[in-house]
PDB file of C-alpha atoms in Angstrom:
ATOM      1  CA  GLN A 150     -27.691 -83.002 -26.125  1.00 92.00           C
ATOM      2  CA  LEU A 151     -26.811 -82.099 -29.687  1.00 96.00           C
ATOM      3  CA  GLN A 152     -26.594 -84.962 -32.145  1.00 97.00           C
ATOM      4  CA  LEU A 153     -25.507 -84.850 -35.769  1.00 98.00           C
ATOM      5  CA  GLN A 154     -26.292 -87.650 -38.224  1.00 98.00           C
ATOM      6  CA  GLU A 155     -24.924 -87.902 -41.749  1.00 98.00           C
ATOM      7  CA  SER A 156     -26.926 -89.610 -44.481  1.00 98.00           C
ATOM      8  CA  GLY A 157     -26.531 -90.250 -48.169  1.00 97.00           C
ATOM      9  CA  PRO A 158     -25.260 -92.787 -50.704  1.00 97.00           C
ATOM     10  CA  GLY A 159     -22.258 -94.847 -49.720  1.00 96.00           C
ATOM     11  CA  LEU A 160     -21.195 -95.309 -53.327  1.00 98.00           C
ATOM     12  CA  VAL A 161     -20.871 -92.653 -56.021  1.00 98.00           C
ATOM     13  CA  LYS A 162     -19.615 -93.063 -59.571  1.00 98.00           C
ATOM     14  CA  PRO A 163     -16.647 -91.068 -60.878  1.00 98.00           C
ATOM     15  CA  SER A 164     -17.574 -87.701 -62.433  1.00 97.00           C
ATOM     16  CA  GLU A 165     -20.923 -87.656 -60.609  1.00 98.00           C
ATOM     17  CA  THR A 166     -22.049 -85.505 -57.678  1.00 98.00           C
ATOM     18  CA  LEU A 167     -21.700 -86.616 -54.074  1.00 98.00           C
ATOM     19  CA  SER A 168     -24.656 -85.434 -51.977  1.00 98.00           C
ATOM     20  CA  LEU A 169     -24.838 -85.731 -48.203  1.00 98.00           C
ATOM     21  CA  THR A 170     -27.234 -84.450 -45.575  1.00 98.00           C
ATOM     22  CA  CYS A 171     -26.670 -83.829 -41.886  1.00 98.00           C
ATOM     23  CA  THR A 172     -29.701 -83.982 -39.599  1.00 98.00           C
ATOM     24  CA  VAL A 173     -29.405 -81.972 -36.404  1.00 97.00           C
ATOM     25  CA  SER A 174     -31.252 -83.075 -33.272  1.00 97.00           C
ATOM     26  CA  GLY A 175     -31.152 -81.606 -29.793  1.00 96.00           C
ATOM     27  CA  GLY A 176     -30.488 -78.166 -31.270  1.00 94.00           C
ATOM     28  CA  SER A 177     -31.409 -75.858 -34.119  1.00 94.00           C
ATOM     29  CA  VAL A 178     -29.534 -75.012 -37.297  1.00 94.00           C
ATOM     30  CA  SER A 179     -31.301 -71.623 -37.244  1.00 93.00           C
ATOM     31  CA  THR A 180     -28.755 -69.888 -35.079  1.00 90.00           C
ATOM     32  CA  ASN A 181     -25.793 -67.607 -35.601  1.00 85.00           C
ATOM     33  CA  THR A 182     -24.377 -68.703 -32.250  1.00 93.00           C
ATOM     34  CA  TYR A 183     -22.802 -71.640 -34.040  1.00 95.00           C
ATOM     35  CA  TYR A 184     -21.824 -72.542 -37.558  1.00 95.00           C
ATOM     36  CA  TRP A 185     -22.013 -75.845 -39.390  1.00 97.00           C
ATOM     37  CA  GLY A 186     -19.519 -77.669 -41.543  1.00 97.00           C
ATOM     38  CA  TRP A 187     -18.160 -80.717 -43.287  1.00 98.00           C
ATOM     39  CA  ILE A 188     -14.824 -82.436 -42.732  1.00 98.00           C
ATOM     40  CA  ARG A 189     -13.552 -85.487 -44.572  1.00 98.00           C
ATOM     41  CA  GLN A 190     -10.993 -88.154 -43.800  1.00 98.00           C
ATOM     42  CA  PRO A 191      -9.664 -90.459 -46.534  1.00 98.00           C
ATOM     43  CA  PRO A 192      -9.157 -94.019 -45.302  1.00 97.00           C
ATOM     44  CA  GLY A 193      -6.060 -94.214 -43.131  1.00 96.00           C
ATOM     45  CA  LYS A 194      -5.316 -90.526 -43.559  1.00 97.00           C
ATOM     46  CA  GLY A 195      -5.834 -87.227 -41.770  1.00 98.00           C
ATOM     47  CA  LEU A 196      -8.634 -84.686 -41.496  1.00 98.00           C
ATOM     48  CA  ASP A 197      -9.429 -82.230 -44.287  1.00 98.00           C
ATOM     49  CA  SER A 198     -11.866 -79.350 -43.919  1.00 97.00           C
ATOM     50  CA  ILE A 199     -14.363 -78.959 -46.769  1.00 98.00           C
ATOM     51  CA  GLY A 200     -16.109 -75.829 -45.586  1.00 97.00           C
ATOM     52  CA  THR A 201     -18.363 -74.091 -43.105  1.00 96.00           C
ATOM     53  CA  LEU A 202     -21.631 -72.203 -43.252  1.00 95.00           C
ATOM     54  CA  TYR A 203     -23.996 -70.142 -41.155  1.00 90.00           C
ATOM     55  CA  TYR A 204     -27.749 -70.600 -41.360  1.00 84.00           C
ATOM     56  CA  SER A 205     -27.953 -67.055 -42.684  1.00 84.00           C
ATOM     57  CA  GLY A 206     -26.274 -68.334 -45.847  1.00 82.00           C
ATOM     58  CA  SER A 207     -22.675 -67.247 -45.435  1.00 91.00           C
ATOM     59  CA  THR A 208     -20.365 -69.979 -46.673  1.00 94.00           C
ATOM     60  CA  TYR A 209     -16.602 -70.503 -46.479  1.00 95.00           C
ATOM     61  CA  TYR A 210     -15.086 -73.232 -48.640  1.00 96.00           C
ATOM     62  CA  ASN A 211     -11.618 -74.724 -48.584  1.00 95.00           C
ATOM     63  CA  PRO A 212      -9.887 -73.088 -51.580  1.00 95.00           C
ATOM     64  CA  SER A 213      -8.701 -76.507 -52.757  1.00 94.00           C
ATOM     65  CA  LEU A 214     -12.324 -77.654 -53.189  1.00 96.00           C
ATOM     66  CA  LYS A 215     -14.139 -74.374 -53.739  1.00 96.00           C
ATOM     67  CA  SER A 216     -14.845 -74.921 -57.442  1.00 97.00           C
ATOM     68  CA  ARG A 217     -16.652 -78.217 -56.749  1.00 98.00           C
ATOM     69  CA  VAL A 218     -18.466 -77.598 -53.444  1.00 98.00           C
ATOM     70  CA  THR A 219     -21.863 -76.255 -52.482  1.00 97.00           C
ATOM     71  CA  MET A 220     -23.180 -76.245 -48.930  1.00 97.00           C
ATOM     72  CA  SER A 221     -26.647 -75.173 -47.831  1.00 95.00           C
ATOM     73  CA  VAL A 222     -29.036 -75.155 -44.878  1.00 94.00           C
ATOM     74  CA  ASP A 223     -32.651 -76.309 -44.781  1.00 94.00           C
ATOM     75  CA  THR A 224     -34.155 -74.742 -41.677  1.00 92.00           C
ATOM     76  CA  SER A 225     -37.548 -76.411 -42.222  1.00 94.00           C
ATOM     77  CA  LYS A 226     -35.955 -79.840 -41.827  1.00 96.00           C
ATOM     78  CA  ASN A 227     -33.235 -78.777 -39.367  1.00 96.00           C
ATOM     79  CA  GLN A 228     -30.631 -80.078 -41.780  1.00 96.00           C
ATOM     80  CA  PHE A 229     -27.647 -78.882 -43.729  1.00 97.00           C
ATOM     81  CA  SER A 230     -26.168 -80.452 -46.828  1.00 97.00           C
ATOM     82  CA  LEU A 231     -23.072 -80.918 -48.948  1.00 98.00           C
ATOM     83  CA  LYS A 232     -22.711 -81.337 -52.689  1.00 98.00           C
ATOM     84  CA  LEU A 233     -19.328 -82.209 -54.171  1.00 98.00           C
ATOM     85  CA  ARG A 234     -19.269 -82.278 -57.946  1.00 98.00           C
ATOM     86  CA  SER A 235     -17.118 -84.184 -60.431  1.00 98.00           C
ATOM     87  CA  VAL A 236     -15.832 -86.676 -57.893  1.00 98.00           C
ATOM     88  CA  THR A 237     -12.880 -88.979 -58.434  1.00 98.00           C
ATOM     89  CA  ALA A 238     -11.448 -91.881 -56.463  1.00 98.00           C
ATOM     90  CA  ALA A 239      -9.396 -89.339 -54.512  1.00 98.00           C
ATOM     91  CA  ASP A 240     -12.641 -88.094 -52.949  1.00 98.00           C
ATOM     92  CA  THR A 241     -13.255 -91.445 -51.259  1.00 98.00           C
ATOM     93  CA  ALA A 242     -13.424 -90.654 -47.548  1.00 98.00           C
ATOM     94  CA  VAL A 243     -15.370 -90.703 -44.328  1.00 98.00           C
ATOM     95  CA  PHE A 244     -17.367 -87.482 -44.287  1.00 98.00           C
ATOM     96  CA  TYR A 245     -18.191 -85.880 -40.935  1.00 98.00           C
ATOM     97  CA  CYS A 246     -20.724 -83.149 -40.350  1.00 98.00           C
ATOM     98  CA  VAL A 247     -19.765 -80.839 -37.517  1.00 98.00           C
ATOM     99  CA  ARG A 248     -20.868 -77.909 -35.433  1.00 98.00           C
ATOM    100  CA  GLY A 249     -18.439 -75.076 -34.868  1.00 96.00           C
ATOM    101  CA  ASP A 250     -18.211 -72.496 -32.127  1.00 95.00           C
ATOM    102  CA  PRO A 251     -17.051 -69.146 -33.569  1.00 92.00           C
ATOM    103  CA  ARG A 252     -16.042 -67.820 -30.146  1.00 93.00           C
ATOM    104  CA  ALA A 253     -13.967 -70.852 -29.209  1.00 93.00           C
ATOM    105  CA  LEU A 254     -12.788 -71.371 -32.800  1.00 95.00           C
ATOM    106  CA  VAL A 255     -13.323 -75.116 -32.521  1.00 96.00           C
ATOM    107  CA  PHE A 256     -15.499 -77.881 -33.908  1.00 97.00           C
ATOM    108  CA  ASP A 257     -17.244 -78.954 -30.722  1.00 97.00           C
ATOM    109  CA  SER A 258     -19.662 -81.567 -32.037  1.00 97.00           C
ATOM    110  CA  TRP A 259     -19.123 -84.252 -34.667  1.00 98.00           C
ATOM    111  CA  GLY A 260     -21.388 -86.735 -36.377  1.00 98.00           C
ATOM    112  CA  GLN A 261     -20.434 -90.398 -36.470  1.00 98.00           C
ATOM    113  CA  GLY A 262     -19.245 -90.077 -40.056  1.00 98.00           C
ATOM    114  CA  ILE A 263     -20.308 -91.750 -43.279  1.00 98.00           C
ATOM    115  CA  LEU A 264     -18.006 -93.573 -45.655  1.00 98.00           C
ATOM    116  CA  VAL A 265     -18.468 -92.568 -49.270  1.00 98.00           C
ATOM    117  CA  THR A 266     -16.630 -94.578 -51.895  1.00 98.00           C
ATOM    118  CA  VAL A 267     -16.119 -93.258 -55.399  1.00 98.00           C
ATOM    119  CA  SER A 268     -15.994 -96.165 -57.795  1.00 97.00           C
ATOM    120  CA  SER A 269     -17.597 -97.345 -60.994  1.00 96.00           C
TER     121      SER A 269
ATOM    122  CA  SER B  41      -1.428 -72.235 -48.460  1.00 90.00           C
ATOM    123  CA  TYR B  42      -0.980 -72.540 -44.712  1.00 96.00           C
ATOM    124  CA  GLU B  43       0.347 -75.836 -43.373  1.00 97.00           C
ATOM    125  CA  LEU B  44       0.588 -77.456 -39.959  1.00 98.00           C
ATOM    126  CA  THR B  45       3.214 -80.138 -39.357  1.00 98.00           C
ATOM    127  CA  GLN B  46       3.052 -82.869 -36.723  1.00 98.00           C
ATOM    128  CA  PRO B  47       5.340 -85.838 -36.041  1.00 98.00           C
ATOM    129  CA  PRO B  48       3.731 -89.022 -37.385  1.00 98.00           C
ATOM    130  CA  SER B  49       4.173 -90.894 -34.147  1.00 98.00           C
ATOM    131  CA  VAL B  50       5.026 -90.465 -30.477  1.00 98.00           C
ATOM    132  CA  SER B  51       5.532 -93.222 -27.932  1.00 98.00           C
ATOM    133  CA  VAL B  52       5.223 -92.952 -24.170  1.00 98.00           C
ATOM    134  CA  SER B  53       5.258 -95.285 -21.198  1.00 98.00           C
ATOM    135  CA  PRO B  54       2.190 -95.425 -18.953  1.00 97.00           C
ATOM    136  CA  GLY B  55       2.336 -92.770 -16.253  1.00 98.00           C
ATOM    137  CA  GLN B  56       4.861 -90.671 -18.140  1.00 98.00           C
ATOM    138  CA  THR B  57       4.374 -87.358 -19.946  1.00 98.00           C
ATOM    139  CA  ALA B  58       3.677 -87.252 -23.668  1.00 98.00           C
ATOM    140  CA  SER B  59       4.283 -84.141 -25.741  1.00 98.00           C
ATOM    141  CA  ILE B  60       2.970 -83.706 -29.277  1.00 98.00           C
ATOM    142  CA  THR B  61       4.081 -80.719 -31.311  1.00 98.00           C
ATOM    143  CA  CYS B  62       2.401 -78.841 -34.139  1.00 98.00           C
ATOM    144  CA  SER B  63       4.431 -76.419 -36.253  1.00 98.00           C
ATOM    145  CA  GLY B  64       3.271 -73.647 -38.538  1.00 98.00           C
ATOM    146  CA  ASP B  65       4.395 -70.219 -39.634  1.00 97.00           C
ATOM    147  CA  LYS B  66       3.645 -67.777 -36.803  1.00 97.00           C
ATOM    148  CA  LEU B  67       1.250 -70.308 -35.311  1.00 98.00           C
ATOM    149  CA  GLY B  68       1.522 -68.480 -31.995  1.00 97.00           C
ATOM    150  CA  ASP B  69      -0.392 -65.586 -33.574  1.00 97.00           C
ATOM    151  CA  LYS B  70      -3.364 -67.861 -34.088  1.00 97.00           C
ATOM    152  CA  TYR B  71      -5.411 -70.016 -31.732  1.00 97.00           C
ATOM    153  CA  ALA B  72      -4.641 -73.736 -31.856  1.00 98.00           C
ATOM    154  CA  CYS B  73      -6.872 -76.593 -30.812  1.00 98.00           C
ATOM    155  CA  TRP B  74      -6.363 -80.324 -30.520  1.00 98.00           C
ATOM    156  CA  TYR B  75      -8.597 -83.285 -31.312  1.00 98.00           C
ATOM    157  CA  GLN B  76      -8.303 -86.863 -30.116  1.00 98.00           C
ATOM    158  CA  GLN B  77      -9.499 -89.631 -32.417  1.00 98.00           C
ATOM    159  CA  ARG B  78      -9.637 -93.153 -31.086  1.00 97.00           C
ATOM    160  CA  PRO B  79      -9.798 -96.006 -33.631  1.00 95.00           C
ATOM    161  CA  GLY B  80     -13.166 -96.188 -35.333  1.00 95.00           C
ATOM    162  CA  GLN B  81     -14.488 -93.090 -33.570  1.00 97.00           C
ATOM    163  CA  SER B  82     -15.128 -89.463 -34.457  1.00 98.00           C
ATOM    164  CA  PRO B  83     -12.665 -86.825 -33.285  1.00 98.00           C
ATOM    165  CA  VAL B  84     -13.227 -85.133 -29.935  1.00 98.00           C
ATOM    166  CA  VAL B  85     -11.766 -81.763 -28.950  1.00 98.00           C
ATOM    167  CA  VAL B  86      -9.412 -81.997 -25.973  1.00 98.00           C
ATOM    168  CA  ILE B  87      -7.883 -78.497 -26.069  1.00 98.00           C
ATOM    169  CA  PHE B  88      -9.174 -75.260 -27.630  1.00 98.00           C
ATOM    170  CA  GLN B  89      -7.885 -71.686 -27.738  1.00 98.00           C
ATOM    171  CA  ASP B  90      -4.356 -72.964 -27.107  1.00 98.00           C
ATOM    172  CA  ASN B  91      -4.837 -74.152 -23.531  1.00 98.00           C
ATOM    173  CA  LYS B  92      -8.501 -74.482 -22.551  1.00 98.00           C
ATOM    174  CA  ARG B  93     -10.062 -77.831 -21.728  1.00 98.00           C
ATOM    175  CA  PRO B  94     -13.711 -78.582 -22.572  1.00 96.00           C
ATOM    176  CA  SER B  95     -15.786 -79.923 -19.733  1.00 96.00           C
ATOM    177  CA  GLY B  96     -15.236 -83.626 -19.282  1.00 96.00           C
ATOM    178  CA  ILE B  97     -11.651 -83.619 -20.536  1.00 98.00           C
ATOM    179  CA  PRO B  98      -9.218 -84.793 -17.831  1.00 97.00           C
ATOM    180  CA  GLU B  99      -6.828 -82.294 -16.274  1.00 98.00           C
ATOM    181  CA  ARG B 100      -3.873 -84.313 -17.519  1.00 98.00           C
ATOM    182  CA  PHE B 101      -4.441 -82.744 -20.950  1.00 98.00           C
ATOM    183  CA  SER B 102      -2.861 -79.314 -21.386  1.00 98.00           C
ATOM    184  CA  GLY B 103      -1.734 -77.118 -24.248  1.00 98.00           C
ATOM    185  CA  SER B 104       0.527 -74.233 -25.098  1.00 98.00           C
ATOM    186  CA  ASN B 105       1.218 -72.150 -28.198  1.00 98.00           C
ATOM    187  CA  SER B 106       3.926 -69.613 -28.976  1.00 98.00           C
ATOM    188  CA  GLY B 107       6.226 -68.677 -31.802  1.00 97.00           C
ATOM    189  CA  ASN B 108       5.893 -71.252 -34.538  1.00 98.00           C
ATOM    190  CA  SER B 109       4.764 -74.188 -32.419  1.00 98.00           C
ATOM    191  CA  ALA B 110       1.858 -75.467 -30.374  1.00 98.00           C
ATOM    192  CA  THR B 111       2.222 -78.371 -27.969  1.00 98.00           C
ATOM    193  CA  LEU B 112      -0.247 -80.820 -26.522  1.00 98.00           C
ATOM    194  CA  THR B 113       0.966 -82.315 -23.256  1.00 98.00           C
ATOM    195  CA  ILE B 114      -0.534 -85.355 -21.585  1.00 98.00           C
ATOM    196  CA  SER B 115       0.682 -85.852 -18.034  1.00 98.00           C
ATOM    197  CA  GLY B 116       0.431 -89.260 -16.400  1.00 97.00           C
ATOM    198  CA  THR B 117      -0.493 -90.849 -19.719  1.00 98.00           C
ATOM    199  CA  GLN B 118      -2.947 -93.716 -19.515  1.00 97.00           C
ATOM    200  CA  ALA B 119      -3.588 -96.593 -21.886  1.00 97.00           C
ATOM    201  CA  MET B 120      -6.900 -95.009 -22.836  1.00 97.00           C
ATOM    202  CA  ASP B 121      -5.006 -92.002 -24.246  1.00 98.00           C
ATOM    203  CA  GLU B 122      -3.651 -94.122 -27.084  1.00 98.00           C
ATOM    204  CA  ALA B 123      -5.137 -92.448 -30.169  1.00 98.00           C
ATOM    205  CA  ASP B 124      -4.465 -90.149 -33.098  1.00 98.00           C
ATOM    206  CA  TYR B 125      -4.160 -86.474 -32.238  1.00 98.00           C
ATOM    207  CA  TYR B 126      -4.714 -83.611 -34.669  1.00 98.00           C
ATOM    208  CA  CYS B 127      -3.912 -79.957 -34.232  1.00 98.00           C
ATOM    209  CA  GLN B 128      -6.046 -77.357 -35.985  1.00 98.00           C
ATOM    210  CA  ALA B 129      -5.897 -73.626 -36.605  1.00 98.00           C
ATOM    211  CA  TRP B 130      -7.679 -71.133 -38.839  1.00 96.00           C
ATOM    212  CA  ASP B 131      -6.273 -69.392 -41.881  1.00 94.00           C
ATOM    213  CA  SER B 132      -8.485 -66.982 -43.810  1.00 89.00           C
ATOM    214  CA  SER B 133     -11.727 -68.617 -42.660  1.00 90.00           C
ATOM    215  CA  THR B 134     -10.452 -72.087 -43.590  1.00 94.00           C
ATOM    216  CA  ALA B 135      -9.816 -74.714 -40.937  1.00 96.00           C
ATOM    217  CA  ILE B 136      -6.339 -76.183 -41.330  1.00 97.00           C
ATOM    218  CA  PHE B 137      -5.476 -79.537 -39.759  1.00 98.00           C
ATOM    219  CA  GLY B 138      -2.099 -81.015 -39.035  1.00 98.00           C
ATOM    220  CA  GLY B 139      -1.372 -84.427 -40.492  1.00 98.00           C
ATOM    221  CA  GLY B 140      -1.963 -86.156 -37.175  1.00 98.00           C
ATOM    222  CA  THR B 141       0.203 -87.928 -34.604  1.00 98.00           C
ATOM    223  CA  ARG B 142      -0.320 -91.521 -33.526  1.00 98.00           C
ATOM    224  CA  LEU B 143       0.279 -91.711 -29.757  1.00 98.00           C
ATOM    225  CA  THR B 144       1.312 -95.165 -28.622  1.00 98.00           C
ATOM    226  CA  VAL B 145       1.288 -96.015 -24.924  1.00 97.00           C
ATOM    227  CA  LEU B 146       3.789 -98.828 -24.490  1.00 92.00           C
TER     228      LEU B 146
END
């Protein structure tokens, strides 16, 4: 069964870069059958898509974050990653890594989430 | 930018039917899906492509989508259905989420 596990610092300083990794087990990132993505949820608020990517390198970022986001895949480690630059307190959120099904147009697998706080 | 609007809260008595709406411009021309998020847990898809249920999701969950609105219906609501529900659709390769609806089973 597919499992996704987020990892990275739980605290990031304002203006710095938030970096997270998602480790995939029970499946391979090296597939175009599915895509991968990141979704965030500020404390007590709703879900916000950050972006999606295919292992081939195609990426699709939320226009509201596009200037600050980079997502990539590391097939050798079966991982994919997120970098969010120039963070502010408004970026404090639980970050989920997800798998998406392009035929069903749905995120069918979610990691447990990792809380990242932006604070000095 | 495209927006999806949900009521902040819906209440239902156990055994009754709960309906949660999601509104967006010409939403019926897109596929809608619904996620359930229980407190402290990650979201789980309960409906995709408007009205399809993933394996393991009870039959009491159903969905519809036409015009400018999608609806998630829970028949015979149980206490375990108390959760936040989010609708989601795609707009220009970006996933758009509704603001979420807190379902309370009284």
